[in-house]
Amino acid sequence: MRALAVFPSTKRVHLLDIPEPQLGGATEVLLRLREVGLCGTDREIASFEYGDPPSGADHLVLGHESLAEVVEVGRKVRNLKPGDLVVAMVRRPCPHAECRACRAGRPDFCETGDYTERGIKGANGFLTDYVIDDQAYLVKVPQVLADVAVLVEPLTVVTKAANQAHAIFHRLPYDPGPQRGLVLGAGPIGLLGAMFLVADGFETLVYSRDTENSKVAELVRSLGAGYVSSTQNPIETLAKHSGTFDVVLEAVGFAPLMMAAAQMLRPNGVLALTGVPPEGATAELTAGHALRDLVLRNKVVFGTVNAGRKDHVSAIQHLEQFMVLFPESVRKLITHRMPLDEVPQMLTQKLGIKNVVEISRAA
Ligand SMILES: [Zn+2]
Ligand SMILES: [Zn+2]
């Protein structure tokens, strides 16, 4: 069968022919991949800036945003049967007994850093025809979501951030309710974040590089959210122009914007950072002003990565809700579908919003 792999030592990315996996353990599931989404992480791995093959291997099979169909199940598998659609969780637990998060089934909060991630770090991914996975890491998706369910994995970044923001809002002596939300960035995560906030009843604004008459801005407005372009409004004047917000979701990974984002919060507001800036990135900031603002206004800034099962279930529920509220806008997030053999070339460019690899079709 086919697999698309990255060879870090020789700096090559190409299709391989590898043997089909065979079902072994009682809780294992054989999956046929339907679709795999590509993102900035895949581009970074394909340019050899990031990513590790499984230990002892010279290559890493790429792909972490999966949608697959169950082909065969082990004898102890419950709740999954052939024909079901599933999304696989990306991060897997570290082996250490002292890691409280992994032992509690939440490797997305791993304390040791020795977790693996399928298609990213120490474990092969999903850009292949078939994979084996354990039922513990598979989340069932309703058939009605088949054409958009490849968006579940990126949406879990948003739902995990939302679940944490919820926990933080619990500290308040009043019910903050849905009020004003700001999304920084209009890539797939930013746009899914905007959909989430709109669906939750927030007055939502998206701030990004695209101009105000771009397709992206049009898509944002089609949700009922506002759009402000950073080309016309620098972040320093955004609060004056658009007011401040109870929740800010950052999905850009540009360090100066990330550092400035807390200024966009109202008192008691929460900022979730999801972007990953380059290691050496710097930003200018008046520390005294920024720290006084955090303390004197009870603001919370937190970083969030990956997601647990609960966040996956929440993502699936929200995607169903989005498909009722604004189905055409959701479909427009997938701007390009391609066969597996076009991936090496596609990884060197970025077209539209979400690029998806079609591996097999419904039987
Ligand atoms: Zn991704
Ligand atoms: Zn761990």
Short mmCIF file of C-alpha atoms and ligand atoms in Angstrom, two decimals:
data_model
loop_
_atom_site.label_atom_id
_atom_site.label_comp_id
_atom_site.label_asym_id
_atom_site.label_seq_id
_atom_site.Cartn_x
_atom_site.Cartn_y
_atom_site.Cartn_z
CA MET A 1 0.00 0.00 0.00
CA ARG A 2 1.00 3.64 -0.37
CA ALA A 3 2.41 5.89 2.36
CA LEU A 4 3.76 9.42 2.13
CA ALA A 5 6.91 9.77 4.22
CA VAL A 6 9.49 12.33 5.21
CA PHE A 7 13.15 11.24 5.41
CA PRO A 8 14.88 13.82 7.65
CA SER A 9 18.43 12.46 7.22
CA THR A 10 18.35 12.71 3.40
CA LYS A 11 15.85 15.61 3.33
CA ARG A 12 13.41 13.89 1.03
CA VAL A 13 9.60 13.59 0.95
CA HIS A 14 8.07 10.88 -1.23
CA LEU A 15 5.60 8.04 -1.63
CA LEU A 16 6.63 4.60 -0.40
CA ASP A 17 5.26 1.14 -0.90
CA ILE A 18 4.83 -0.48 2.51
CA PRO A 19 3.09 -3.70 3.65
CA GLU A 20 -0.57 -3.49 4.73
CA PRO A 21 -0.91 -3.66 8.52
CA GLN A 22 -2.57 -6.71 10.08
CA LEU A 23 -4.93 -6.62 13.04
CA GLY A 24 -3.18 -8.05 16.12
CA GLY A 25 -4.46 -6.99 19.55
CA ALA A 26 -8.00 -7.49 20.81
CA THR A 27 -8.66 -3.75 21.19
CA GLU A 28 -7.17 -2.81 17.83
CA VAL A 29 -9.06 -1.46 14.85
CA LEU A 30 -8.06 -1.65 11.17
CA LEU A 31 -8.87 1.62 9.42
CA ARG A 32 -9.02 2.66 5.78
CA LEU A 33 -8.15 6.35 5.50
CA ARG A 34 -10.72 8.49 3.72
CA GLU A 35 -9.23 11.98 4.01
CA VAL A 36 -6.32 13.70 5.71
CA GLY A 37 -6.07 17.47 6.20
CA LEU A 38 -2.76 19.30 5.77
CA CYS A 39 -1.65 22.21 7.95
CA GLY A 40 1.36 24.36 8.83
CA THR A 41 2.75 21.57 11.03
CA ASP A 42 2.94 19.24 7.99
CA ARG A 43 4.70 21.98 5.99
CA GLU A 44 7.21 22.46 8.80
CA ILE A 45 7.88 18.71 8.98
CA ALA A 46 8.24 18.53 5.19
CA SER A 47 10.79 21.33 5.32
CA PHE A 48 12.64 19.37 8.06
CA GLU A 49 12.21 22.04 10.76
CA TYR A 50 10.13 19.78 12.98
CA GLY A 51 9.01 16.16 13.43
CA ASP A 52 10.69 12.88 14.44
CA PRO A 53 10.42 9.41 12.90
CA PRO A 54 9.53 6.49 15.21
CA SER A 55 12.63 5.45 17.16
CA GLY A 56 15.00 3.43 14.97
CA ALA A 57 13.24 4.37 11.72
CA ASP A 58 14.68 6.61 8.99
CA HIS A 59 11.29 8.01 7.96
CA LEU A 60 8.05 9.40 9.35
CA VAL A 61 4.72 8.77 7.63
CA LEU A 62 3.13 12.22 7.58
CA GLY A 63 -0.47 13.27 8.32
CA HIS A 64 -2.32 13.86 11.60
CA GLU A 65 -5.74 15.34 10.67
CA SER A 66 -7.53 12.10 9.86
CA LEU A 67 -10.91 10.81 8.81
CA ALA A 68 -11.08 7.03 8.40
CA GLU A 69 -13.51 4.17 7.97
CA VAL A 70 -13.44 1.12 10.22
CA VAL A 71 -12.64 -2.04 8.20
CA GLU A 72 -12.15 -4.66 10.91
CA VAL A 73 -12.23 -4.69 14.71
CA GLY A 74 -10.48 -6.79 17.38
CA ARG A 75 -12.61 -9.08 19.55
CA LYS A 76 -12.69 -6.70 22.54
CA VAL A 77 -13.61 -3.60 20.57
CA ARG A 78 -16.85 -2.03 21.81
CA ASN A 79 -18.80 0.81 20.17
CA LEU A 80 -17.12 0.53 16.76
CA LYS A 81 -18.03 -1.67 13.81
CA PRO A 82 -16.99 -1.98 10.15
CA GLY A 83 -18.30 0.99 8.14
CA ASP A 84 -18.18 3.46 11.04
CA LEU A 85 -16.35 6.73 10.48
CA VAL A 86 -13.76 7.79 13.01
CA VAL A 87 -11.26 10.54 13.73
CA ALA A 88 -8.05 9.43 15.46
CA MET A 89 -6.62 11.41 18.34
CA VAL A 90 -3.10 12.66 17.56
CA ARG A 91 -1.19 12.61 20.84
CA ARG A 92 -0.39 9.39 22.74
CA PRO A 93 0.78 9.02 26.35
CA CYS A 94 4.38 8.99 27.55
CA PRO A 95 5.55 5.82 29.37
CA HIS A 96 6.43 7.46 32.71
CA ALA A 97 4.60 6.44 35.88
CA GLU A 98 5.12 9.92 37.37
CA CYS A 99 3.29 11.72 34.53
CA ARG A 100 -0.04 12.51 36.15
CA ALA A 101 -1.62 13.77 32.94
CA CYS A 102 -0.78 10.75 30.78
CA ARG A 103 -1.76 8.35 33.57
CA ALA A 104 -5.09 10.20 33.79
CA GLY A 105 -5.64 9.63 30.05
CA ARG A 106 -4.83 13.20 29.01
CA PRO A 107 -1.52 13.12 27.10
CA ASP A 108 -2.43 16.55 25.72
CA PHE A 109 -1.36 17.80 29.17
CA CYS A 110 1.76 15.54 29.29
CA GLU A 111 4.24 16.70 31.92
CA THR A 112 7.39 14.94 30.68
CA GLY A 113 7.35 15.82 26.97
CA ASP A 114 7.95 12.17 26.07
CA TYR A 115 4.52 11.75 24.45
CA THR A 116 4.27 10.66 20.82
CA GLU A 117 2.08 12.25 18.14
CA ARG A 118 0.92 10.32 15.08
CA GLY A 119 2.36 11.93 11.96
CA ILE A 120 4.43 14.41 13.97
CA LYS A 121 6.61 12.96 16.73
CA GLY A 122 7.80 9.39 17.12
CA ALA A 123 4.77 7.68 15.54
CA ASN A 124 3.67 7.24 11.93
CA GLY A 125 0.72 9.24 10.67
CA PHE A 126 -2.26 8.81 8.39
CA LEU A 127 -1.14 9.71 4.86
CA THR A 128 -1.39 6.06 3.87
CA ASP A 129 -4.10 3.63 2.76
CA TYR A 130 -4.58 1.64 5.98
CA VAL A 131 -3.54 2.00 9.62
CA ILE A 132 -4.06 0.08 12.84
CA ASP A 133 -5.05 1.99 15.93
CA ASP A 134 -6.34 1.20 19.39
CA GLN A 135 -10.01 1.90 20.11
CA ALA A 136 -8.87 4.12 23.01
CA TYR A 137 -7.72 6.77 20.50
CA LEU A 138 -10.63 6.66 18.06
CA VAL A 139 -13.65 8.94 18.19
CA LYS A 140 -16.75 7.99 16.21
CA VAL A 141 -18.15 10.57 13.79
CA PRO A 142 -21.75 10.63 12.47
CA GLN A 143 -22.03 9.67 8.75
CA VAL A 144 -23.81 12.97 8.00
CA LEU A 145 -20.56 14.81 8.73
CA ALA A 146 -18.54 12.69 6.23
CA ASP A 147 -17.72 15.53 3.82
CA VAL A 148 -16.46 17.93 6.52
CA ALA A 149 -15.31 15.61 9.36
CA VAL A 150 -11.66 16.04 8.36
CA LEU A 151 -12.06 19.43 10.11
CA VAL A 152 -12.68 17.76 13.49
CA GLU A 153 -8.99 17.57 14.45
CA PRO A 154 -8.25 21.29 13.86
CA LEU A 155 -11.56 22.12 15.57
CA THR A 156 -10.39 20.26 18.72
CA VAL A 157 -7.77 23.00 19.19
CA VAL A 158 -10.69 25.43 19.53
CA THR A 159 -12.86 23.21 21.72
CA LYS A 160 -9.97 22.46 24.09
CA ALA A 161 -9.27 26.21 24.39
CA ALA A 162 -12.99 26.80 25.01
CA ASN A 163 -13.20 24.09 27.67
CA GLN A 164 -10.26 25.65 29.50
CA ALA A 165 -11.65 29.19 29.14
CA HIS A 166 -14.87 27.87 30.67
CA ALA A 167 -12.97 26.50 33.65
CA ILE A 168 -11.22 29.86 34.08
CA PHE A 169 -14.49 31.82 33.88
CA HIS A 170 -15.78 29.64 36.73
CA ARG A 171 -13.65 31.74 39.09
CA LEU A 172 -15.81 34.81 38.51
CA PRO A 173 -18.41 35.80 41.11
CA TYR A 174 -20.97 36.36 38.33
CA ASP A 175 -22.08 34.57 35.16
CA PRO A 176 -20.14 36.23 32.33
CA GLY A 177 -22.42 34.70 29.65
CA PRO A 178 -21.43 34.91 25.99
CA GLN A 179 -20.39 38.47 25.29
CA ARG A 180 -17.66 39.72 22.99
CA GLY A 181 -15.09 37.43 21.35
CA LEU A 182 -12.06 38.29 19.22
CA VAL A 183 -10.22 35.86 16.96
CA LEU A 184 -6.71 36.71 15.82
CA GLY A 185 -5.97 34.98 12.52
CA ALA A 186 -8.17 33.67 9.72
CA GLY A 187 -6.57 30.32 8.90
CA PRO A 188 -8.55 27.11 9.51
CA ILE A 189 -8.28 27.35 13.32
CA GLY A 190 -9.16 31.05 13.40
CA LEU A 191 -12.18 30.53 11.16
CA LEU A 192 -13.34 27.47 13.12
CA GLY A 193 -12.84 29.57 16.27
CA ALA A 194 -15.04 32.31 14.81
CA MET A 195 -17.73 29.72 13.99
CA PHE A 196 -17.50 28.40 17.54
CA LEU A 197 -17.92 31.86 19.11
CA VAL A 198 -20.80 32.82 16.80
CA ALA A 199 -22.54 29.49 17.49
CA ASP A 200 -22.09 30.09 21.22
CA GLY A 201 -23.80 33.48 20.98
CA PHE A 202 -20.73 35.74 21.11
CA GLU A 203 -20.56 39.03 19.27
CA THR A 204 -17.49 37.99 17.26
CA LEU A 205 -14.74 39.87 15.45
CA VAL A 206 -11.95 38.34 13.34
CA TYR A 207 -8.69 40.24 12.89
CA SER A 208 -6.27 39.08 10.20
CA ARG A 209 -3.98 40.05 7.34
CA ASP A 210 -6.44 39.53 4.49
CA THR A 211 -8.02 42.72 3.17
CA GLU A 212 -11.58 43.66 4.05
CA ASN A 213 -12.86 42.77 0.57
CA SER A 214 -11.06 39.37 0.46
CA LYS A 215 -12.86 36.02 0.22
CA VAL A 216 -11.83 35.25 3.78
CA ALA A 217 -13.40 38.49 5.05
CA GLU A 218 -16.55 37.65 3.09
CA LEU A 219 -16.63 34.17 4.66
CA VAL A 220 -16.28 35.69 8.14
CA ARG A 221 -19.14 38.13 7.50
CA SER A 222 -21.28 35.25 6.15
CA LEU A 223 -21.15 33.79 9.68
CA GLY A 224 -22.52 36.98 11.16
CA ALA A 225 -19.11 38.00 12.56
CA GLY A 226 -17.21 41.23 11.92
CA TYR A 227 -13.89 41.44 10.12
CA VAL A 228 -11.02 43.91 10.54
CA SER A 229 -7.88 43.76 8.41
CA SER A 230 -4.51 44.25 10.09
CA THR A 231 -3.32 45.99 6.91
CA GLN A 232 -5.60 48.95 7.73
CA ASN A 233 -5.65 48.69 11.54
CA PRO A 234 -2.49 47.88 13.48
CA ILE A 235 -3.06 45.93 16.72
CA GLU A 236 -2.07 49.02 18.76
CA THR A 237 -5.15 50.89 17.55
CA LEU A 238 -7.54 47.93 17.32
CA ALA A 239 -8.97 48.41 20.83
CA LYS A 240 -9.72 52.06 20.05
CA HIS A 241 -11.41 51.03 16.81
CA SER A 242 -13.23 47.89 17.94
CA GLY A 243 -13.39 47.96 21.74
CA THR A 244 -12.18 45.19 24.06
CA PHE A 245 -13.26 41.57 24.47
CA ASP A 246 -14.12 38.96 27.10
CA VAL A 247 -12.39 36.20 25.16
CA VAL A 248 -9.52 36.39 22.68
CA LEU A 249 -8.47 33.33 20.67
CA GLU A 250 -5.05 33.73 19.08
CA ALA A 251 -4.36 31.52 16.05
CA VAL A 252 -1.53 33.26 14.22
CA GLY A 253 1.79 32.31 15.83
CA PHE A 254 3.25 35.78 15.19
CA ALA A 255 5.10 36.73 18.39
CA PRO A 256 4.49 40.54 18.39
CA LEU A 257 0.75 39.99 17.90
CA MET A 258 0.68 37.30 20.60
CA MET A 259 2.41 39.65 23.06
CA ALA A 260 0.01 42.49 22.28
CA ALA A 261 -3.14 40.34 22.41
CA ALA A 262 -3.79 40.63 26.17
CA GLN A 263 -4.35 44.37 25.69
CA MET A 264 -7.46 43.46 23.70
CA LEU A 265 -9.08 41.94 26.80
CA ARG A 266 -11.70 43.53 29.00
CA PRO A 267 -11.15 43.28 32.78
CA ASN A 268 -11.44 39.60 33.89
CA GLY A 269 -11.00 38.48 30.27
CA VAL A 270 -9.25 35.36 29.01
CA LEU A 271 -6.70 35.03 26.20
CA ALA A 272 -6.01 31.59 24.69
CA LEU A 273 -2.76 31.27 22.72
CA THR A 274 -2.71 28.46 20.12
CA GLY A 275 -0.14 29.71 17.59
CA VAL A 276 3.45 28.44 17.71
CA PRO A 277 5.96 31.18 16.85
CA PRO A 278 9.48 30.34 15.63
CA GLU A 279 11.85 29.65 18.54
CA GLY A 280 13.94 32.80 17.98
CA ALA A 281 11.05 35.24 17.47
CA THR A 282 11.23 38.48 19.45
CA ALA A 283 8.69 41.19 20.20
CA GLU A 284 8.93 44.64 21.67
CA LEU A 285 6.83 45.21 24.72
CA THR A 286 6.74 47.59 27.66
CA ALA A 287 6.81 44.97 30.39
CA GLY A 288 5.63 47.32 33.15
CA HIS A 289 2.55 48.37 31.24
CA ALA A 290 1.70 44.82 30.12
CA LEU A 291 2.14 43.28 33.59
CA ARG A 292 0.25 46.06 35.39
CA ASP A 293 -2.60 45.55 32.92
CA LEU A 294 -2.73 41.77 33.63
CA VAL A 295 -2.67 42.22 37.41
CA LEU A 296 -4.91 45.24 37.84
CA ARG A 297 -7.57 43.84 35.50
CA ASN A 298 -7.52 40.16 36.58
CA LYS A 299 -6.66 38.99 33.08
CA VAL A 300 -5.69 35.39 32.31
CA VAL A 301 -3.40 34.33 29.45
CA PHE A 302 -2.94 30.63 28.77
CA GLY A 303 -1.36 28.42 26.14
CA THR A 304 -3.10 25.34 24.82
CA VAL A 305 -2.01 22.44 22.63
CA ASN A 306 -3.62 19.29 21.27
CA ALA A 307 -6.83 17.90 22.80
CA GLY A 308 -8.40 15.14 24.86
CA ARG A 309 -11.34 12.85 24.09
CA LYS A 310 -13.81 15.27 25.68
CA ASP A 311 -12.58 18.03 23.34
CA HIS A 312 -13.00 15.70 20.35
CA VAL A 313 -16.57 14.86 21.34
CA SER A 314 -17.26 18.58 21.77
CA ALA A 315 -15.71 19.31 18.34
CA ILE A 316 -17.99 16.75 16.67
CA GLN A 317 -21.06 18.21 18.39
CA HIS A 318 -20.07 21.73 17.37
CA LEU A 319 -19.37 20.70 13.78
CA GLU A 320 -22.91 19.26 13.63
CA GLN A 321 -24.22 22.57 14.95
CA PHE A 322 -22.15 24.55 12.40
CA MET A 323 -23.64 22.38 9.61
CA VAL A 324 -27.10 23.52 10.71
CA LEU A 325 -26.17 27.19 11.18
CA PHE A 326 -23.85 27.85 8.22
CA PRO A 327 -23.19 24.67 6.16
CA GLU A 328 -21.93 26.48 3.05
CA SER A 329 -19.38 28.46 5.07
CA VAL A 330 -18.09 25.24 6.68
CA ARG A 331 -17.70 23.59 3.25
CA LYS A 332 -15.83 26.66 1.99
CA LEU A 333 -13.09 26.04 4.56
CA ILE A 334 -11.94 23.09 2.44
CA THR A 335 -10.57 24.96 -0.54
CA HIS A 336 -8.63 22.17 -2.25
CA ARG A 337 -8.84 18.38 -2.42
CA MET A 338 -5.99 16.40 -3.98
CA PRO A 339 -4.79 12.81 -4.46
CA LEU A 340 -1.96 11.41 -2.35
CA ASP A 341 0.67 11.72 -5.08
CA GLU A 342 0.22 15.51 -5.28
CA VAL A 343 1.11 16.00 -1.61
CA PRO A 344 4.92 16.51 -1.91
CA GLN A 345 4.36 19.38 -4.34
CA MET A 346 1.46 20.84 -2.29
CA LEU A 347 3.54 20.91 0.88
CA THR A 348 5.80 23.54 -0.63
CA GLN A 349 2.95 26.00 -1.21
CA LYS A 350 -0.19 27.15 0.55
CA LEU A 351 -3.40 27.42 -1.42
CA GLY A 352 -6.61 28.79 0.07
CA ILE A 353 -7.71 27.79 3.57
CA LYS A 354 -7.63 24.00 4.19
CA ASN A 355 -6.03 21.54 1.79
CA VAL A 356 -7.30 17.98 2.09
CA VAL A 357 -5.84 14.76 0.70
CA GLU A 358 -8.39 12.29 -0.67
CA ILE A 359 -7.15 8.79 0.00
CA SER A 360 -10.24 6.64 -0.58
CA ARG A 361 -13.93 7.20 -1.21
CA ALA A 362 -17.00 5.74 0.46
CA ALA A 363 -17.47 2.12 -0.66
ZN ZN B 1 -2.75 20.16 11.88
ZN ZN B 2 3.15 12.19 29.92
#
